[in-house]
Structure formats: C-alpha cells, structure tokens
Amino acid sequence: MKKALFIGGTGTISTAVVERLAKERHWEIWLLNRGNRKADVPDGVHQIIADINMEEDVAAKIKDLTFDAVCEFIGFTVNNH
C-alpha cells in the first residue's frame, strides 16, 4: 500500500484529488491541516491536526510516519514589493 500526505487536502483542487485517491484500495491517504473543514474529509482518510507554519509541532506529529508522496497545491508567499 502506498501512502500520500496532503498539506491541506480540503481546498478547491485538492478535495477532488483526495476523494479520488480515497476510493483506491492501494492508497492510504493522510491530510495535514488545521481541522477547520472536517466535513470535507472522506471516510477512511487520516487527519493530522496541525498548522503547517508551526514546524516543530508538525515535525513531532509526523516523526514516525513515512509517505510515498507529499502534495501541496497552494505553496506560495505573496511578495508585497
């Protein structure tokens, strides 16, 4: 079985991808997010509640986990210059 971690996983694009992979028998799906949209998490999907900006907390929560794929669909910083 392959394991995928989605940073977020409940946004406009990632929700559809998570729902599709959750139907596959050979994928174990994990979401790392703040837990604000629990209703959007499909059955059987694991959720790690954390703020990705709190690096030490995230590191502690995923320290014993490994993943075959890590996905983040909106990874940018607005440049105000």
Backbone as ProteinMPNN parsed JSONL, in Angstrom:
{"seq_chain_A": "MKKALFIGGTGTISTAVVERLAKERHWEIWLLNRGNRKADVPDGVHQIIADINMEEDVAAKIKDLTFDAVCEFIGFTVNNH", "coords_chain_A": {"N_chain_A": [[0.845, -1.183, 0.0], [0.492, 2.219, -0.799], [1.316, 5.418, 0.6], [-0.015, 8.652, 0.91], [0.473, 12.042, 1.681], [-1.343, 14.917, 2.118], [-0.944, 18.33, 2.24], [-3.088, 20.34, 3.687], [-5.603, 19.602, 1.765], [-8.325, 19.927, 1.622], [-9.109, 21.879, -0.069], [-10.028, 23.748, -3.056], [-8.882, 22.422, -5.361], [-7.476, 20.206, -4.247], [-9.396, 18.72, -2.809], [-10.875, 17.204, -4.681], [-8.873, 15.51, -5.665], [-8.096, 14.118, -3.352], [-10.542, 12.838, -2.723], [-10.765, 11.139, -4.954], [-8.426, 9.49, -4.752], [-8.97, 8.335, -2.285], [-10.794, 6.412, -2.88], [-9.349, 4.44, -4.009], [-7.955, 1.264, -3.508], [-5.281, 0.76, -3.043], [-4.089, 2.955, -1.914], [-3.274, 4.814, 0.954], [-4.503, 7.512, 2.582], [-3.532, 10.609, 3.945], [-4.164, 13.645, 5.636], [-2.831, 16.79, 6.427], [-3.756, 19.35, 8.231], [-5.497, 22.245, 9.599], [-7.868, 21.332, 10.593], [-10.264, 22.602, 10.125], [-12.211, 22.018, 8.261], [-13.608, 19.511, 8.622], [-15.849, 18.175, 7.671], [-15.368, 17.874, 5.003], [-13.617, 15.814, 4.712], [-13.079, 12.682, 3.425], [-14.448, 9.418, 4.284], [-12.332, 7.11, 5.93], [-9.989, 8.452, 5.501], [-7.057, 9.629, 6.967], [-6.379, 12.097, 9.436], [-4.227, 14.668, 10.401], [-4.036, 17.028, 12.761], [-2.815, 20.143, 12.576], [-0.973, 23.207, 12.224], [0.652, 24.069, 9.377], [2.582, 26.013, 9.425], [3.692, 25.906, 11.918], [6.344, 24.566, 12.523], [7.828, 22.882, 14.356], [5.811, 21.567, 15.817], [4.476, 20.207, 13.742], [6.577, 18.557, 12.83], [6.93, 16.933, 15.083], [4.498, 15.582, 15.12], [4.511, 14.072, 12.78], [6.738, 12.509, 12.933], [7.104, 9.697, 13.12], [6.09, 8.742, 10.807], [6.034, 7.806, 7.348], [5.938, 8.64, 3.874], [4.891, 8.008, 0.52], [4.259, 9.926, -1.269], [4.023, 13.449, -1.115], [1.878, 16.123, -1.092], [1.123, 19.439, -2.006], [-0.963, 21.942, -2.947], [-1.202, 24.706, -2.988], [1.326, 26.439, -2.54], [2.773, 29.1, -1.793], [4.155, 32.394, -1.333], [2.996, 35.595, -0.9], [4.41, 38.29, -2.508], [5.065, 41.426, -1.533], [6.485, 43.5, -2.64]], "CA_chain_A": [[0.0, 0.0, 0.0], [1.21, 3.486, -0.848], [0.789, 6.45, 1.492], [0.101, 10.026, 0.424], [0.165, 13.106, 2.626], [-1.753, 16.177, 1.508], [-0.916, 19.503, 3.101], [-4.421, 20.889, 3.414], [-6.403, 18.472, 1.293], [-9.758, 20.232, 1.591], [-9.295, 23.076, -0.893], [-10.724, 23.635, -4.34], [-8.271, 21.392, -6.205], [-7.059, 19.006, -3.512], [-10.542, 17.917, -2.381], [-11.188, 16.236, -5.732], [-7.792, 14.524, -5.729], [-8.222, 13.294, -2.143], [-11.724, 11.981, -2.883], [-10.45, 10.118, -5.956], [-7.471, 8.524, -4.197], [-9.591, 7.625, -1.156], [-11.546, 5.283, -3.443], [-8.38, 3.438, -4.464], [-7.597, 0.329, -2.438], [-3.84, 0.688, -2.809], [-3.604, 4.212, -1.347], [-3.647, 5.255, 2.301], [-4.467, 8.963, 2.452], [-3.386, 11.407, 5.162], [-4.244, 15.088, 5.482], [-2.27, 17.6, 7.498], [-4.398, 20.658, 8.153], [-5.93, 22.794, 10.884], [-9.098, 20.678, 11.023], [-11.398, 23.519, 10.003], [-13.204, 21.512, 7.302], [-13.707, 18.072, 8.84], [-16.937, 17.622, 6.866], [-14.856, 17.627, 3.658], [-12.662, 14.703, 4.758], [-13.772, 11.426, 3.123], [-14.304, 8.294, 5.205], [-11.113, 6.327, 5.782], [-8.823, 9.324, 5.353], [-6.465, 10.008, 8.253], [-6.16, 13.538, 9.534], [-3.291, 15.18, 11.394], [-4.432, 18.407, 13.016], [-1.654, 20.992, 12.85], [-0.764, 24.346, 11.337], [1.902, 23.797, 8.667], [3.542, 27.057, 9.774], [4.254, 25.567, 13.225], [7.214, 23.484, 12.073], [8.186, 21.931, 15.416], [4.616, 20.774, 16.099], [4.278, 19.301, 12.601], [7.654, 17.556, 12.861], [6.647, 15.983, 16.164], [3.314, 14.783, 14.787], [4.755, 13.16, 11.654], [8.087, 11.936, 13.083], [7.126, 8.246, 12.942], [5.368, 8.432, 9.576], [6.706, 7.966, 6.057], [4.971, 8.776, 2.795], [5.378, 7.825, -0.844], [4.016, 11.193, -1.958], [3.571, 14.579, -0.302], [1.276, 17.046, -2.063], [0.621, 20.731, -1.565], [-1.407, 22.586, -4.167], [-1.036, 26.149, -2.922], [2.511, 26.707, -1.745], [3.389, 30.333, -2.257], [4.155, 33.539, -0.443], [2.711, 36.823, -1.633], [5.507, 39.235, -2.463], [4.479, 42.754, -1.477], [7.46, 44.515, -3.103]], "C_chain_A": [[0.883, 1.235, 0.0], [0.512, 4.498, 0.044], [1.039, 7.828, 0.901], [-0.305, 10.978, 1.525], [-0.172, 14.355, 1.834], [-1.673, 17.265, 2.558], [-2.185, 20.274, 2.756], [-5.328, 19.737, 3.05], [-7.894, 18.728, 1.246], [-10.045, 21.489, 0.767], [-9.948, 22.755, -2.222], [-10.173, 22.505, -5.21], [-8.051, 20.103, -5.426], [-8.225, 18.145, -3.051], [-10.862, 16.842, -3.408], [-10.133, 15.138, -5.82], [-7.877, 13.571, -4.533], [-9.408, 12.336, -2.273], [-11.446, 10.848, -3.862], [-9.51, 9.065, -5.394], [-8.057, 7.734, -3.043], [-10.388, 6.418, -1.625], [-10.638, 4.157, -3.91], [-7.963, 2.546, -3.294], [-6.115, 0.338, -2.117], [-3.242, 2.004, -2.318], [-4.141, 4.42, 0.056], [-3.438, 6.77, 2.305], [-4.429, 9.62, 3.826], [-3.506, 12.874, 4.795], [-3.586, 15.745, 6.678], [-2.864, 18.991, 7.319], [-4.885, 21.09, 9.528], [-7.241, 22.19, 11.38], [-10.335, 21.541, 10.913], [-12.51, 23.001, 9.104], [-13.356, 19.997, 7.427], [-14.8, 17.42, 7.999], [-16.476, 17.277, 5.454], [-13.871, 16.462, 3.589], [-13.414, 13.396, 4.507], [-13.528, 10.359, 4.191], [-13.016, 7.538, 4.894], [-9.853, 7.15, 5.606], [-8.353, 9.751, 6.733], [-6.213, 11.505, 8.271], [-5.215, 13.853, 10.687], [-3.628, 16.652, 11.568], [-3.198, 19.201, 13.433], [-1.655, 22.148, 11.86], [0.601, 24.155, 10.694], [2.976, 24.835, 8.983], [4.195, 26.837, 11.132], [5.145, 24.335, 13.045], [7.548, 22.449, 13.145], [7.012, 21.019, 15.754], [4.372, 19.76, 14.988], [5.324, 18.192, 12.624], [7.398, 16.5, 13.93], [5.494, 15.057, 15.794], [3.544, 13.807, 13.64], [6.066, 12.385, 11.789], [8.153, 10.433, 12.836], [6.438, 7.801, 11.656], [6.272, 8.603, 8.362], [5.636, 7.972, 4.974], [5.651, 8.548, 1.453], [5.21, 9.101, -1.659], [3.548, 12.227, -0.948], [3.112, 15.648, -1.289], [0.806, 18.323, -1.379], [0.285, 21.516, -2.822], [-1.27, 24.101, -4.151], [0.124, 26.445, -1.982], [3.202, 27.952, -2.262], [3.335, 31.384, -1.151], [3.921, 34.778, -1.298], [3.867, 37.791, -1.429], [4.913, 40.635, -2.559], [5.413, 43.839, -1.979], [7.089, 45.029, -4.462]], "O_chain_A": [[1.89, 1.296, 0.705], [-0.705, 4.456, 0.229], [2.142, 8.14, 0.452], [-1.298, 10.759, 2.219], [0.604, 14.8, 0.988], [-2.258, 17.146, 3.634], [-2.322, 20.797, 1.65], [-5.77, 18.983, 3.917], [-8.659, 17.84, 0.869], [-11.112, 22.09, 0.9], [-10.365, 21.624, -2.471], [-10.947, 21.709, -5.742], [-8.404, 19.023, -5.901], [-8.058, 16.933, -2.912], [-11.097, 15.689, -3.045], [-10.463, 13.97, -6.027], [-7.745, 12.358, -4.692], [-9.284, 11.151, -1.963], [-11.853, 9.711, -3.621], [-9.764, 7.87, -5.542], [-7.685, 6.579, -2.836], [-10.631, 5.496, -0.847], [-11.102, 3.048, -4.176], [-7.654, 3.043, -2.211], [-5.728, -0.043, -1.013], [-2.021, 2.159, -2.304], [-5.329, 4.223, 0.311], [-2.331, 7.251, 2.061], [-5.171, 9.254, 4.738], [-3.003, 13.299, 3.755], [-3.765, 15.305, 7.814], [-2.523, 19.714, 6.383], [-4.7, 20.372, 10.51], [-7.681, 22.509, 12.484], [-11.353, 21.247, 11.54], [-13.637, 23.49, 9.174], [-13.243, 19.281, 6.432], [-14.695, 16.244, 7.651], [-17.118, 16.476, 4.774], [-13.347, 16.159, 2.517], [-14.293, 13.034, 5.289], [-12.528, 10.398, 4.908], [-12.659, 7.354, 3.73], [-8.754, 6.596, 5.567], [-9.151, 10.182, 7.566], [-5.876, 12.103, 7.25], [-5.388, 13.362, 11.802], [-3.516, 17.434, 10.623], [-2.616, 18.967, 14.493], [-2.264, 22.069, 10.794], [1.608, 24.085, 11.399], [4.164, 24.557, 8.821], [5.163, 27.522, 11.463], [4.752, 23.214, 13.37], [7.549, 21.252, 12.86], [7.202, 19.82, 15.956], [4.093, 18.592, 15.258], [4.991, 17.019, 12.456], [7.625, 15.312, 13.704], [5.519, 13.872, 16.126], [2.835, 12.806, 13.539], [6.465, 11.68, 10.861], [9.184, 9.942, 12.378], [6.228, 6.607, 11.445], [7.167, 9.447, 8.358], [4.566, 7.384, 5.135], [6.83, 8.854, 1.275], [5.937, 9.326, -2.627], [2.775, 11.921, -0.04], [3.849, 16.031, -2.198], [0.179, 18.29, -0.32], [1.151, 21.733, -3.67], [-1.227, 24.721, -5.214], [-0.067, 26.672, -0.787], [4.117, 27.865, -3.081], [2.581, 31.272, -0.184], [4.59, 34.972, -2.313], [4.253, 38.073, -0.294], [4.316, 40.982, -3.578], [5.14, 45.018, -1.752], [7.786, 45.883, -5.011]]}, "name": "protein", "num_of_chains": 1, "seq": "MKKALFIGGTGTISTAVVERLAKERHWEIWLLNRGNRKADVPDGVHQIIADINMEEDVAAKIKDLTFDAVCEFIGFTVNNH"}
